[in-house]
Every structure is written in structure tokens, then in C-alpha cells.
CSV table of C-alpha atoms in Angstrom, one decimal:
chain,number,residue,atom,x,y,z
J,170,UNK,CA,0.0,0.0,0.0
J,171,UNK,CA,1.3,3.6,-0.8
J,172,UNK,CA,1.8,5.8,2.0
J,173,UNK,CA,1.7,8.7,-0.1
J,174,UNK,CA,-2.1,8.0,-1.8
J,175,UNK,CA,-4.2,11.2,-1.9
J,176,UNK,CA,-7.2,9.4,-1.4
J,177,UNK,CA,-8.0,7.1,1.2
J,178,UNK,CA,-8.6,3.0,0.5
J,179,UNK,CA,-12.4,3.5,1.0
J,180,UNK,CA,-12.6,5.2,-2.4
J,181,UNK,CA,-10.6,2.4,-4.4
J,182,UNK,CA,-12.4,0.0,-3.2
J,183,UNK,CA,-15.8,1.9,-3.9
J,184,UNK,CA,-14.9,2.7,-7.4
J,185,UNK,CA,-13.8,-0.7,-8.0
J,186,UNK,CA,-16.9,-1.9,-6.7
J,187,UNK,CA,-19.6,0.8,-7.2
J,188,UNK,CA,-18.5,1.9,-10.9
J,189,UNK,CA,-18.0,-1.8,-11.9
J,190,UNK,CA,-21.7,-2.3,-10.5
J,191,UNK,CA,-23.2,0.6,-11.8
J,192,UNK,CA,-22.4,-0.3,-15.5
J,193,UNK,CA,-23.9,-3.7,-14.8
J,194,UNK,CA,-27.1,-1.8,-13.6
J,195,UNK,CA,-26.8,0.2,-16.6
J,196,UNK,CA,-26.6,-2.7,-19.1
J,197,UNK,CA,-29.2,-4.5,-17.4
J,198,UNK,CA,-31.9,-1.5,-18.0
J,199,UNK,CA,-30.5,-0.8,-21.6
J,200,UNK,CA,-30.9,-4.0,-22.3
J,201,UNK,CA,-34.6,-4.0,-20.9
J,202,UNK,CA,-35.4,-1.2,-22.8
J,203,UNK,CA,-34.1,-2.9,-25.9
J,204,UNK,CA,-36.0,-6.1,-25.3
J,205,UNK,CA,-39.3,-4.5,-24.3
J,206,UNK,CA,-39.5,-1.4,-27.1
J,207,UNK,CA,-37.3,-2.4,-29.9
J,208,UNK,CA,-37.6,-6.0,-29.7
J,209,UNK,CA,-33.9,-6.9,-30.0
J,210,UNK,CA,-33.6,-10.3,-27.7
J,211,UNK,CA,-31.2,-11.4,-26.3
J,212,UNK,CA,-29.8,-14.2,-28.4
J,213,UNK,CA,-26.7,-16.4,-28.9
J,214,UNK,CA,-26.4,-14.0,-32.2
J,215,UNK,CA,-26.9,-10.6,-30.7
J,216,UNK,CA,-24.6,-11.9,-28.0
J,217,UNK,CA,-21.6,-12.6,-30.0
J,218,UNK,CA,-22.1,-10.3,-32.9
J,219,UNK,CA,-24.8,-7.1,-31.5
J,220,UNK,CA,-26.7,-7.8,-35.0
J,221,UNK,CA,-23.7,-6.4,-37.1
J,222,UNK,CA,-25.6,-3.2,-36.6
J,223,UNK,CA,-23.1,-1.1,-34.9
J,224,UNK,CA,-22.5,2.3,-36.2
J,225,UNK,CA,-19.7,4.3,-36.8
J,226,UNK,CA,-19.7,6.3,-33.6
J,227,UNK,CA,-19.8,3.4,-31.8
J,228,UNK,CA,-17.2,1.7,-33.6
J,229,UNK,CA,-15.2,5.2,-33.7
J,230,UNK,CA,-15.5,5.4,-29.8
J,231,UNK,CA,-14.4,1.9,-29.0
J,232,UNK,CA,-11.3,2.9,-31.3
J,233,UNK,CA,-10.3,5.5,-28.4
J,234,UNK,CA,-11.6,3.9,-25.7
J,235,UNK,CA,-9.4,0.4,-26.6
J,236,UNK,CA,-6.1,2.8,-26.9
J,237,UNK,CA,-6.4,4.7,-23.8
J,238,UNK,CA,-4.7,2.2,-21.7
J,239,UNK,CA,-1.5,2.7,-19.3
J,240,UNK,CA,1.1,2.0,-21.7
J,241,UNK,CA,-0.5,4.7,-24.9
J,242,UNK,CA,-0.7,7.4,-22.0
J,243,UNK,CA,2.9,6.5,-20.6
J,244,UNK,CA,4.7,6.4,-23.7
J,245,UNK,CA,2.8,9.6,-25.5
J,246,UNK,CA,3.3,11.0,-22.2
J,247,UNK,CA,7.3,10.5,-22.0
J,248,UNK,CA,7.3,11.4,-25.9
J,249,UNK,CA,5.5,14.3,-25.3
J,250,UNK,CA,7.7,14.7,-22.4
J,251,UNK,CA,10.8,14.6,-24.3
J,252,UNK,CA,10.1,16.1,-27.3
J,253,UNK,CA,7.1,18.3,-27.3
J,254,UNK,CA,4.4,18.5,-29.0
J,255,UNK,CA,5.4,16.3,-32.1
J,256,UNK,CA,6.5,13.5,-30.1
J,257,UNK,CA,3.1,13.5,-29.2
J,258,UNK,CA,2.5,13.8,-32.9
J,259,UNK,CA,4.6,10.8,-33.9
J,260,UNK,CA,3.4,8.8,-31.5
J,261,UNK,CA,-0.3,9.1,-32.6
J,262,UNK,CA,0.5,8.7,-36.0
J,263,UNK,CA,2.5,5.5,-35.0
J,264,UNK,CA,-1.0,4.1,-33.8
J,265,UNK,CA,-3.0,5.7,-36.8
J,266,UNK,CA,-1.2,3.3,-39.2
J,267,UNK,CA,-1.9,0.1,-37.3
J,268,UNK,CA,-5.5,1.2,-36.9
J,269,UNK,CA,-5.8,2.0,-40.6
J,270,UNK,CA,-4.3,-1.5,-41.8
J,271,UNK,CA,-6.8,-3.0,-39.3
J,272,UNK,CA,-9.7,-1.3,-40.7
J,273,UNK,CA,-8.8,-2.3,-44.4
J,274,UNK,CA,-8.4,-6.0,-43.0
J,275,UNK,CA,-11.7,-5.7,-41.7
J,276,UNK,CA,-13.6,-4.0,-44.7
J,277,UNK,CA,-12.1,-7.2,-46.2
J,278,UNK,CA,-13.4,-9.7,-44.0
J,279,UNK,CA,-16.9,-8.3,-44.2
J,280,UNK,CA,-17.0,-8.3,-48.0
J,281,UNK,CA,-16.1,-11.5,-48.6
J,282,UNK,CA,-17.3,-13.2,-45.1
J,283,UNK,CA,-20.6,-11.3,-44.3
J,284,UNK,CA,-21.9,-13.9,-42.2
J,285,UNK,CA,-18.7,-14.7,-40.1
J,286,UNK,CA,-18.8,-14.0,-36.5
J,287,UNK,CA,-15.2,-14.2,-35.7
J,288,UNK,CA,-11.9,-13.9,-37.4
J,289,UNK,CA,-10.9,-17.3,-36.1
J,290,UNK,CA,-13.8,-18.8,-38.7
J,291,UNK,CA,-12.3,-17.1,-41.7
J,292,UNK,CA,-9.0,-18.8,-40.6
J,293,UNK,CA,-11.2,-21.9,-40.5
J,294,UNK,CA,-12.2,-21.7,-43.7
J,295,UNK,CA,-9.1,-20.4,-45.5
J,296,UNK,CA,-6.5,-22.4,-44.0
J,297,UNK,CA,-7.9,-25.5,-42.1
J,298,UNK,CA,-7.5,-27.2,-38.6
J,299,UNK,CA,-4.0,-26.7,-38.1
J,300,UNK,CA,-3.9,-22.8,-39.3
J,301,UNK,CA,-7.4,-22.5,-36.9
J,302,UNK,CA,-5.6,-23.8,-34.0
J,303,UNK,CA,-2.6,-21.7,-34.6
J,304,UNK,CA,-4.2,-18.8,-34.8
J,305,UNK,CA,-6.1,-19.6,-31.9
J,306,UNK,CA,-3.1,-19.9,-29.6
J,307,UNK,CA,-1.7,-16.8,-30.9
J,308,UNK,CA,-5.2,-14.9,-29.8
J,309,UNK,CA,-5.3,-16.5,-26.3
J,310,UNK,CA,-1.6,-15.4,-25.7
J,311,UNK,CA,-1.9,-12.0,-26.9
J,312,UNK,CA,-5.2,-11.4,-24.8
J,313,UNK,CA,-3.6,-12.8,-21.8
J,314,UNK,CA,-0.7,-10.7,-22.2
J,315,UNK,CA,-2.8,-7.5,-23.0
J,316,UNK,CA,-5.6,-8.1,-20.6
J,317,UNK,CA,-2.8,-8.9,-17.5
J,318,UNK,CA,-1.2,-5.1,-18.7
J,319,UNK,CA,-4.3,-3.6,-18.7
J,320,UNK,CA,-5.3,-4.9,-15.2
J,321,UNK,CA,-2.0,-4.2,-13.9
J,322,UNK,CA,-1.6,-0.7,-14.9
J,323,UNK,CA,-5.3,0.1,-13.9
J,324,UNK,CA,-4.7,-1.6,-10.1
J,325,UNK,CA,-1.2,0.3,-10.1
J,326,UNK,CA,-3.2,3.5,-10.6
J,327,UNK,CA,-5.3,2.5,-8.0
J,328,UNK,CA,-3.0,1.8,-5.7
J,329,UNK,CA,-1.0,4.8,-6.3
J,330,UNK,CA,-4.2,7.2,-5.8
J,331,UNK,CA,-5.9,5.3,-2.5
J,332,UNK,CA,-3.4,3.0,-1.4
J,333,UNK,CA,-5.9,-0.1,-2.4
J,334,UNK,CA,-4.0,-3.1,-2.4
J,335,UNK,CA,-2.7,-4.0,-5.8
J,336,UNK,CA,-3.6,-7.8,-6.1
J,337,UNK,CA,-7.3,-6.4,-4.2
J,338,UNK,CA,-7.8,-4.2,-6.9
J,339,UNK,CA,-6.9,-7.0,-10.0
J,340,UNK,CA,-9.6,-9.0,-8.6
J,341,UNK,CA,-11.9,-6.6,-8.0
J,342,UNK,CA,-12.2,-4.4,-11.3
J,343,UNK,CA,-13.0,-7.5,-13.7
J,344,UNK,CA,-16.2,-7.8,-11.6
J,345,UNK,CA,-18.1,-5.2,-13.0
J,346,UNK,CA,-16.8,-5.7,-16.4
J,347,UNK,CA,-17.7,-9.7,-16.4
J,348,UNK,CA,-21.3,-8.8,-15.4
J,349,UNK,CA,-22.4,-6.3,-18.0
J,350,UNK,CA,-20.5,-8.2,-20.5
J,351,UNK,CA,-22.9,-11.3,-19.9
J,352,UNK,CA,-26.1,-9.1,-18.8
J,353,UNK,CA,-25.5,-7.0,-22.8
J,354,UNK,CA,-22.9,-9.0,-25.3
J,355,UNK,CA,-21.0,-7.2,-27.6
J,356,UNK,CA,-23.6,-4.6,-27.4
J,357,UNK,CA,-22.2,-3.8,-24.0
J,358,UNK,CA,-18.8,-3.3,-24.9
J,359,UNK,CA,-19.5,-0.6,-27.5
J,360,UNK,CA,-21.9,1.3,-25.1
J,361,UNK,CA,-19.2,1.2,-22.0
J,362,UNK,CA,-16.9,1.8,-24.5
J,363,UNK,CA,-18.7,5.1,-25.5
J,364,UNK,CA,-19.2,5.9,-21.9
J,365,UNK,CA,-15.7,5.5,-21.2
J,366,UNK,CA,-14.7,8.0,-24.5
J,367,UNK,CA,-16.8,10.5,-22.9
J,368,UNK,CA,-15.2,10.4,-20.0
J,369,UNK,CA,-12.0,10.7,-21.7
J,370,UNK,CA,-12.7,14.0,-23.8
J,371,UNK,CA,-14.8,15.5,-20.6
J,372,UNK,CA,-10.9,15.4,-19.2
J,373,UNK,CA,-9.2,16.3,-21.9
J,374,UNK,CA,-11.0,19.2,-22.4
J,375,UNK,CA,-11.0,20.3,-18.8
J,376,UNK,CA,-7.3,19.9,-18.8
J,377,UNK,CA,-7.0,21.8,-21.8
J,378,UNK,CA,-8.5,25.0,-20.2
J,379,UNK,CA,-7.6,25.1,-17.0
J,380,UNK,CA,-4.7,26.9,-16.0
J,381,UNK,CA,-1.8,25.4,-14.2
J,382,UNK,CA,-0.1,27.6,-10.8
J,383,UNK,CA,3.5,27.6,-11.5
């Protein structure tokens, strides 16, 4: 525990409970709604795949939402840091060209696999059992890698702003994020995700204009 936390423990853990349980609530009444006055039930399809009628400002805030994670704001920081304002520039950019190969990959896919719910099925398809399974094990790796960062650096901050206990905190903030996940599918993910993008430019903005005492 940090000695130096500007914030005692009783808010980490009641952000890491009551934030994680307030989305749930949240998905559990959008998904009500949804149900009862649009008449999208819940299904094994909606799950997996939210109809394939997510729109681009969904899709757009998912984008910033996935790459505000510790090590983006770490290393834009330090670039920024170091070399002003275009090593934030560079380091943006850097992460523009990944995104824009991705998104031509995936205009791909959806031409010529409409119906596929997962990349693993094209790899089905196109290269067999043995390509499948390799390309499964690659998938499980990285997203044990990149979810184990992710919950890391988010129980380090934490821990470095209440004093919450590290290995409390990455078994606490999952929580939330498994229940609204099964309470609204992919769905789910795309509305936190926006919720999580407004947050983001609420602070951004704030930051921008407020003035900083020397």
C-alpha cells in the first residue's frame, strides 16, 4: 500500500466496486429497454455479434476507448515529455497506421465473409485445422498478455491514488466488467466503450482550459 495516496482506500475500493456495479445496472436496463421497445432479444447472435448493426460512432468510440490504456498514456506522455508536442505527434500517427491497416483488414473480411462472427472462422475456412488452432493460440496469448497489462496498470493507478492493495484491486475491477458483459454482449462493450470515450474527452478538455499555478 502507498503511503503517499491522496485518497484514502475506502474510495478504491468503492470505485472498484460501485462503478463496476453501476455499468452492470446500466446494461441490465438498456438492455430492458431494448428487449421491451425495440424488440432486440437477447440471443446467442446478438450476444456474439450485436446484430452487425453497430454504427460508426460506436465503432469510432471503441477505437479511443481500446487505446487509452497505461502504456499509450505512458509512452505519448514520455514522448511528449521529451520532445514536445510532435512526439506526441509521432506517437499518434504511429498508432493511426496500425488502426488504418486493421480497418482495411476488416472492410475485407466483411466483404467476402458477411456472415462470419469471428476472425478465427475465416482462418477456418481459408487455412484449415491446423492454421485454426494456430491462430487460436496466438489470440489466447496476446489477450492474456494485453488483458494482464491492462489490469496491472489500472490496479497500479489504484494503488497509487488510494493506497488499495494491488492484487485487491486486479480481482476486484474484472467484476463489473464480467457482469455487463454477460447481462448485454457485444452490445455492452461498444456502449461502456462510449461511456468510457466521454469520460476521456470531458478530461481532456478540462485539462485543456484550466490553468496550471507555477
Amino acid at each position: 500500500m502507498s503511503s503517499d495516496a491522496i485518497l484514502s482506500q475506502g474510495y478504491g475500493y468503492g470505485f472498484a466496486l460501485g462503478i463496476g456495479a453501476a455499468f452492470a445496472l446500466l446494461m441490465a436496463v438498456i438492455t430492458k429497454i431494448l428487449s421491451r421497445f425495440m424488440g432486440q432479444v437477447q440471443n446467442s447472435e446478438r450476444f456474439s455479434t450485436a446484430s452487425r448493426n453497430v454504427k460508426s460512432g460506436l465503432i469510432a468510440s471503441s477505437t479511443v476507448s481500446a487505446w487509452t490504456w497505461p502504456a499509450t498514456l505512458l509512452s505519448s506522455g514520455a514522448w511528449s515529455y521529451s520532445h514536445g508536442i510532435s512526439g506526441g505527434f509521432m506517437y499518434g500517427v504511429g498508432g493511426t497506421i496500425q488502426v488504418t491497416l486493421f480497418l482495411f483488414l476488416a472492410i475485407q473480411i466483411k466483404l467476402r465473409a458477411p456472415a462470419a462472427h469471428t476472425v478465427s472462422e475465416c482462418f477456418s475456412v481459408r487455412f484449415g485445422p491446423a492454421g485454426h488452432w494456430m491462430f487460436l493460440c496466438y489470440c489466447v496469448a496476446t489477450n492474456v498478455l494485453v488483458s494482464s497489462l491492462l489490469l496491472l496498470g489500472g490496479s497500479q493507478g489504484f494503488t497509487a491514488t488510494t493506497g488499495m492493495h494491488t492484487v485487491a484491486a486486479s480481482f476486484l475491477l474484472p467484476l463489473g466488467v464480467m457482469v455487463y458483459t454477460a447481462l448485454g454482449g457485444l452490445k455492452a462493450t461498444f456502449i461502456s466503450d462510449w461511456i468510457h470515450t466521454f469520460i476521456i474527452y470531458v478530461i481532456l478538455i478540462v485539462t485543456c482550459y484550466t490553468k496550471c499555478s507555477s
